[in-house]
JSON list of C-alpha atoms in Angstrom, two decimals:
[
{"chain": "A", "resi": 1, "resn": "MET", "atom": "CA", "xyz": [-7.65, -13.03, -12.49]},
{"chain": "A", "resi": 2, "resn": "ILE", "atom": "CA", "xyz": [-9.38, -11.41, -10.10]},
{"chain": "A", "resi": 3, "resn": "SER", "atom": "CA", "xyz": [-12.86, -13.06, -9.33]},
{"chain": "A", "resi": 4, "resn": "THR", "atom": "CA", "xyz": [-16.27, -12.02, -10.09]},
{"chain": "A", "resi": 5, "resn": "ARG", "atom": "CA", "xyz": [-17.13, -11.90, -6.12]},
{"chain": "A", "resi": 6, "resn": "GLY", "atom": "CA", "xyz": [-13.96, -9.35, -5.69]},
{"chain": "A", "resi": 7, "resn": "ARG", "atom": "CA", "xyz": [-15.04, -7.38, -9.09]},
{"chain": "A", "resi": 8, "resn": "TYR", "atom": "CA", "xyz": [-18.71, -7.30, -7.12]},
{"chain": "A", "resi": 9, "resn": "ALA", "atom": "CA", "xyz": [-17.19, -7.01, -3.40]},
{"chain": "A", "resi": 10, "resn": "LEU", "atom": "CA", "xyz": [-15.02, -3.48, -5.06]},
{"chain": "A", "resi": 11, "resn": "ARG", "atom": "CA", "xyz": [-18.45, -2.75, -6.17]},
{"chain": "A", "resi": 12, "resn": "VAL", "atom": "CA", "xyz": [-20.24, -2.62, -3.78]},
{"chain": "A", "resi": 13, "resn": "MET", "atom": "CA", "xyz": [-17.95, -1.11, -1.52]},
{"chain": "A", "resi": 14, "resn": "ILE", "atom": "CA", "xyz": [-17.57, 2.12, -3.42]},
{"chain": "A", "resi": 15, "resn": "ASP", "atom": "CA", "xyz": [-21.58, 2.26, -3.65]},
{"chain": "A", "resi": 16, "resn": "ILE", "atom": "CA", "xyz": [-22.15, 2.58, -0.13]},
{"chain": "A", "resi": 17, "resn": "ALA", "atom": "CA", "xyz": [-19.47, 5.52, -0.39]},
{"chain": "A", "resi": 18, "resn": "SER", "atom": "CA", "xyz": [-20.78, 6.73, -2.77]},
{"chain": "A", "resi": 19, "resn": "ASN", "atom": "CA", "xyz": [-24.57, 6.52, -1.09]},
{"chain": "A", "resi": 20, "resn": "GLU", "atom": "CA", "xyz": [-23.72, 5.81, 2.23]},
{"chain": "A", "resi": 21, "resn": "LYS", "atom": "CA", "xyz": [-24.27, 10.13, 3.47]},
{"chain": "A", "resi": 22, "resn": "ASN", "atom": "CA", "xyz": [-27.68, 9.98, 3.32]},
{"chain": "A", "resi": 23, "resn": "GLY", "atom": "CA", "xyz": [-27.20, 6.82, 5.43]},
{"chain": "A", "resi": 24, "resn": "LEU", "atom": "CA", "xyz": [-27.50, 3.53, 5.75]},
{"chain": "A", "resi": 25, "resn": "VAL", "atom": "CA", "xyz": [-27.06, 1.97, 1.87]},
{"chain": "A", "resi": 26, "resn": "PRO", "atom": "CA", "xyz": [-30.11, -0.87, 1.94]},
{"chain": "A", "resi": 27, "resn": "MET", "atom": "CA", "xyz": [-27.88, -4.12, 0.03]},
{"chain": "A", "resi": 28, "resn": "LYS", "atom": "CA", "xyz": [-31.58, -4.16, -2.38]},
{"chain": "A", "resi": 29, "resn": "GLU", "atom": "CA", "xyz": [-30.39, -0.16, -3.71]},
{"chain": "A", "resi": 30, "resn": "VAL", "atom": "CA", "xyz": [-26.40, -1.23, -4.20]},
{"chain": "A", "resi": 31, "resn": "ALA", "atom": "CA", "xyz": [-28.62, -4.49, -6.02]},
{"chain": "A", "resi": 32, "resn": "ASN", "atom": "CA", "xyz": [-30.81, -2.49, -7.80]},
{"chain": "A", "resi": 33, "resn": "ARG", "atom": "CA", "xyz": [-28.21, 0.54, -9.09]},
{"chain": "A", "resi": 34, "resn": "GLN", "atom": "CA", "xyz": [-25.00, -1.54, -9.80]},
{"chain": "A", "resi": 35, "resn": "GLY", "atom": "CA", "xyz": [-27.42, -4.89, -11.59]},
{"chain": "A", "resi": 36, "resn": "LEU", "atom": "CA", "xyz": [-26.28, -7.21, -9.48]},
{"chain": "A", "resi": 37, "resn": "SER", "atom": "CA", "xyz": [-27.60, -10.13, -7.98]},
{"chain": "A", "resi": 38, "resn": "LEU", "atom": "CA", "xyz": [-29.15, -10.13, -4.32]},
{"chain": "A", "resi": 39, "resn": "LYS", "atom": "CA", "xyz": [-28.98, -13.78, -3.35]},
{"chain": "A", "resi": 40, "resn": "TYR", "atom": "CA", "xyz": [-24.97, -13.49, -4.57]},
{"chain": "A", "resi": 41, "resn": "LEU", "atom": "CA", "xyz": [-24.37, -10.24, -2.81]},
{"chain": "A", "resi": 42, "resn": "GLU", "atom": "CA", "xyz": [-25.49, -11.69, 0.27]},
{"chain": "A", "resi": 43, "resn": "GLN", "atom": "CA", "xyz": [-22.88, -14.43, 0.32]},
{"chain": "A", "resi": 44, "resn": "ILE", "atom": "CA", "xyz": [-20.04, -11.68, -0.02]},
{"chain": "A", "resi": 45, "resn": "LEU", "atom": "CA", "xyz": [-21.52, -9.08, 2.43]},
{"chain": "A", "resi": 46, "resn": "PRO", "atom": "CA", "xyz": [-20.24, -11.59, 5.64]},
{"chain": "A", "resi": 47, "resn": "ALA", "atom": "CA", "xyz": [-16.85, -11.51, 4.55]},
{"chain": "A", "resi": 48, "resn": "LEU", "atom": "CA", "xyz": [-16.98, -7.59, 4.09]},
{"chain": "A", "resi": 49, "resn": "THR", "atom": "CA", "xyz": [-19.25, -7.50, 8.15]},
{"chain": "A", "resi": 50, "resn": "LYS", "atom": "CA", "xyz": [-16.70, -10.00, 9.60]},
{"chain": "A", "resi": 51, "resn": "ASN", "atom": "CA", "xyz": [-14.19, -8.77, 8.95]},
{"chain": "A", "resi": 52, "resn": "GLY", "atom": "CA", "xyz": [-14.51, -5.07, 10.02]},
{"chain": "A", "resi": 53, "resn": "LEU", "atom": "CA", "xyz": [-14.79, -3.28, 6.61]},
{"chain": "A", "resi": 54, "resn": "LEU", "atom": "CA", "xyz": [-18.48, -2.82, 6.56]},
{"chain": "A", "resi": 55, "resn": "LYS", "atom": "CA", "xyz": [-21.15, -2.59, 9.90]},
{"chain": "A", "resi": 56, "resn": "GLY", "atom": "CA", "xyz": [-24.21, -3.67, 9.56]},
{"chain": "A", "resi": 57, "resn": "THR", "atom": "CA", "xyz": [-28.66, -3.42, 10.77]},
{"chain": "A", "resi": 58, "resn": "GLN", "atom": "CA", "xyz": [-31.33, -5.42, 9.85]},
{"chain": "A", "resi": 59, "resn": "GLY", "atom": "CA", "xyz": [-34.75, -4.82, 9.70]},
{"chain": "A", "resi": 60, "resn": "LYS", "atom": "CA", "xyz": [-36.50, -1.84, 9.10]},
{"chain": "A", "resi": 61, "resn": "GLY", "atom": "CA", "xyz": [-34.36, 1.04, 7.41]},
{"chain": "A", "resi": 62, "resn": "GLY", "atom": "CA", "xyz": [-31.63, -1.00, 8.16]},
{"chain": "A", "resi": 63, "resn": "GLY", "atom": "CA", "xyz": [-28.74, -1.15, 6.07]},
{"chain": "A", "resi": 64, "resn": "TYR", "atom": "CA", "xyz": [-25.03, -0.93, 5.38]},
{"chain": "A", "resi": 65, "resn": "ARG", "atom": "CA", "xyz": [-22.11, 1.69, 5.78]},
{"chain": "A", "resi": 66, "resn": "LEU", "atom": "CA", "xyz": [-18.59, 1.83, 5.75]},
{"chain": "A", "resi": 67, "resn": "THR", "atom": "CA", "xyz": [-16.65, 1.30, 9.18]},
{"chain": "A", "resi": 68, "resn": "ARG", "atom": "CA", "xyz": [-13.79, 4.21, 8.76]},
{"chain": "A", "resi": 69, "resn": "LYS", "atom": "CA", "xyz": [-12.95, 6.64, 6.09]},
{"chain": "A", "resi": 70, "resn": "VAL", "atom": "CA", "xyz": [-12.89, 6.24, 2.33]},
{"chain": "A", "resi": 71, "resn": "ASP", "atom": "CA", "xyz": [-9.09, 6.81, 2.55]},
{"chain": "A", "resi": 72, "resn": "GLU", "atom": "CA", "xyz": [-8.55, 3.74, 4.57]},
{"chain": "A", "resi": 73, "resn": "TYR", "atom": "CA", "xyz": [-9.77, 0.91, 2.89]},
{"chain": "A", "resi": 74, "resn": "LYS", "atom": "CA", "xyz": [-6.83, -0.57, 0.07]},
{"chain": "A", "resi": 75, "resn": "ILE", "atom": "CA", "xyz": [-7.98, -2.45, -3.01]},
{"chain": "A", "resi": 76, "resn": "GLY", "atom": "CA", "xyz": [-5.35, -4.90, -1.73]},
{"chain": "A", "resi": 77, "resn": "GLU", "atom": "CA", "xyz": [-7.01, -5.81, 1.24]},
{"chain": "A", "resi": 78, "resn": "ILE", "atom": "CA", "xyz": [-11.03, -5.85, -0.24]},
{"chain": "A", "resi": 79, "resn": "LEU", "atom": "CA", "xyz": [-9.47, -8.01, -2.62]},
{"chain": "A", "resi": 80, "resn": "ARG", "atom": "CA", "xyz": [-7.87, -10.53, 0.04]},
{"chain": "A", "resi": 81, "resn": "LEU", "atom": "CA", "xyz": [-10.77, -11.06, 1.69]},
{"chain": "A", "resi": 82, "resn": "THR", "atom": "CA", "xyz": [-12.99, -12.16, -1.21]},
{"chain": "A", "resi": 83, "resn": "GLU", "atom": "CA", "xyz": [-10.29, -13.80, -3.73]},
{"chain": "A", "resi": 84, "resn": "LYS", "atom": "CA", "xyz": [-9.17, -17.49, -2.44]},
{"chain": "A", "resi": 85, "resn": "GLU", "atom": "CA", "xyz": [-5.76, -16.08, -3.78]},
{"chain": "A", "resi": 86, "resn": "LEU", "atom": "CA", "xyz": [-3.51, -13.07, -5.56]},
{"chain": "A", "resi": 87, "resn": "ALA", "atom": "CA", "xyz": [-0.45, -15.05, -6.25]},
{"chain": "A", "resi": 88, "resn": "PRO", "atom": "CA", "xyz": [1.08, -15.50, -8.56]},
{"chain": "A", "resi": 89, "resn": "VAL", "atom": "CA", "xyz": [2.07, -19.54, -8.39]},
{"chain": "A", "resi": 90, "resn": "SER", "atom": "CA", "xyz": [0.56, -22.06, -5.54]},
{"chain": "A", "resi": 91, "resn": "CYS", "atom": "CA", "xyz": [4.16, -21.77, -3.55]},
{"chain": "A", "resi": 92, "resn": "LEU", "atom": "CA", "xyz": [3.84, -18.19, -2.43]},
{"chain": "A", "resi": 93, "resn": "ALA", "atom": "CA", "xyz": [-0.10, -19.32, -1.44]},
{"chain": "A", "resi": 94, "resn": "GLU", "atom": "CA", "xyz": [-0.24, -17.90, 2.33]},
{"chain": "A", "resi": 95, "resn": "GLY", "atom": "CA", "xyz": [0.07, -21.07, 4.56]},
{"chain": "A", "resi": 96, "resn": "ALA", "atom": "CA", "xyz": [1.83, -23.28, 1.23]},
{"chain": "A", "resi": 97, "resn": "SER", "atom": "CA", "xyz": [4.01, -25.32, 2.46]},
{"chain": "A", "resi": 98, "resn": "GLU", "atom": "CA", "xyz": [7.80, -24.94, 1.70]},
{"chain": "A", "resi": 99, "resn": "CYS", "atom": "CA", "xyz": [8.32, -26.05, -2.10]},
{"chain": "A", "resi": 100, "resn": "GLU", "atom": "CA", "xyz": [11.08, -29.20, -1.79]},
{"chain": "A", "resi": 101, "resn": "ARG", "atom": "CA", "xyz": [12.57, -27.01, -4.86]},
{"chain": "A", "resi": 102, "resn": "ARG", "atom": "CA", "xyz": [12.37, -23.17, -4.26]},
{"chain": "A", "resi": 103, "resn": "SER", "atom": "CA", "xyz": [16.15, -23.75, -3.10]},
{"chain": "A", "resi": 104, "resn": "THR", "atom": "CA", "xyz": [17.42, -25.20, -6.61]},
{"chain": "A", "resi": 105, "resn": "CYS", "atom": "CA", "xyz": [14.37, -23.16, -8.72]},
{"chain": "A", "resi": 106, "resn": "LYS", "atom": "CA", "xyz": [15.19, -20.74, -11.52]},
{"chain": "A", "resi": 107, "resn": "THR", "atom": "CA", "xyz": [12.19, -19.06, -11.64]},
{"chain": "A", "resi": 108, "resn": "ILE", "atom": "CA", "xyz": [11.10, -18.44, -7.60]},
{"chain": "A", "resi": 109, "resn": "ASP", "atom": "CA", "xyz": [12.42, -14.69, -7.65]},
{"chain": "A", "resi": 110, "resn": "PHE", "atom": "CA", "xyz": [10.25, -13.91, -10.96]},
{"chain": "A", "resi": 111, "resn": "TRP", "atom": "CA", "xyz": [7.38, -14.93, -9.60]},
{"chain": "A", "resi": 112, "resn": "GLU", "atom": "CA", "xyz": [8.42, -13.19, -6.30]},
{"chain": "A", "resi": 113, "resn": "GLY", "atom": "CA", "xyz": [8.73, -10.09, -8.08]},
{"chain": "A", "resi": 114, "resn": "LEU", "atom": "CA", "xyz": [5.04, -9.92, -10.17]},
{"chain": "A", "resi": 115, "resn": "ASN", "atom": "CA", "xyz": [3.54, -11.23, -6.35]},
{"chain": "A", "resi": 116, "resn": "ASP", "atom": "CA", "xyz": [5.69, -8.45, -4.74]},
{"chain": "A", "resi": 117, "resn": "VAL", "atom": "CA", "xyz": [4.52, -5.89, -7.84]},
{"chain": "A", "resi": 118, "resn": "VAL", "atom": "CA", "xyz": [0.62, -7.59, -7.96]},
{"chain": "A", "resi": 119, "resn": "ASN", "atom": "CA", "xyz": [0.29, -6.78, -3.61]},
{"chain": "A", "resi": 120, "resn": "ASN", "atom": "CA", "xyz": [2.48, -3.43, -3.75]},
{"chain": "A", "resi": 121, "resn": "TYR", "atom": "CA", "xyz": [0.20, -1.92, -6.71]},
{"chain": "A", "resi": 122, "resn": "LEU", "atom": "CA", "xyz": [-3.10, -3.24, -4.87]},
{"chain": "A", "resi": 123, "resn": "ASP", "atom": "CA", "xyz": [-2.21, -1.97, -1.40]},
{"chain": "A", "resi": 124, "resn": "SER", "atom": "CA", "xyz": [-1.15, 1.65, -3.26]},
{"chain": "A", "resi": 125, "resn": "LYS", "atom": "CA", "xyz": [-4.57, 1.73, -4.30]},
{"chain": "A", "resi": 126, "resn": "THR", "atom": "CA", "xyz": [-7.87, 3.46, -2.08]},
{"chain": "A", "resi": 127, "resn": "LEU", "atom": "CA", "xyz": [-10.60, 3.02, -2.27]},
{"chain": "A", "resi": 128, "resn": "LYS", "atom": "CA", "xyz": [-11.14, 7.12, -2.44]},
{"chain": "A", "resi": 129, "resn": "ASP", "atom": "CA", "xyz": [-9.04, 5.93, -5.48]},
{"chain": "A", "resi": 130, "resn": "LEU", "atom": "CA", "xyz": [-11.63, 4.39, -7.41]},
{"chain": "A", "resi": 131, "resn": "LEU", "atom": "CA", "xyz": [-14.55, 7.38, -6.11]}
]
């Protein structure tokens, strides 16, 4: 399940993409338009800026802008930054140690297939698709 954090990150990215033609987009305006808590958005933004999805400027006249074209942002990339994990089962999570039952697991192919379908779908959609 995608968390509130992931859903809000997508909403922020869409809002900035829709409004940056007027220059930097103040986060207060995004929060107002989206009906989101500014305090909560301030917890999401560091991941987006630290990983180069957004560029932020502080102070009067400051705000945020995208760092690349909207069709270059994969939805999977955004969600992977904001979600702890997208894998359907813990043994497929990034960095998970090898499961001792893997060689006899009757369901691993199913879980790997589901993981591939979800990630391929998320990576086939871009921010432009959501605009």
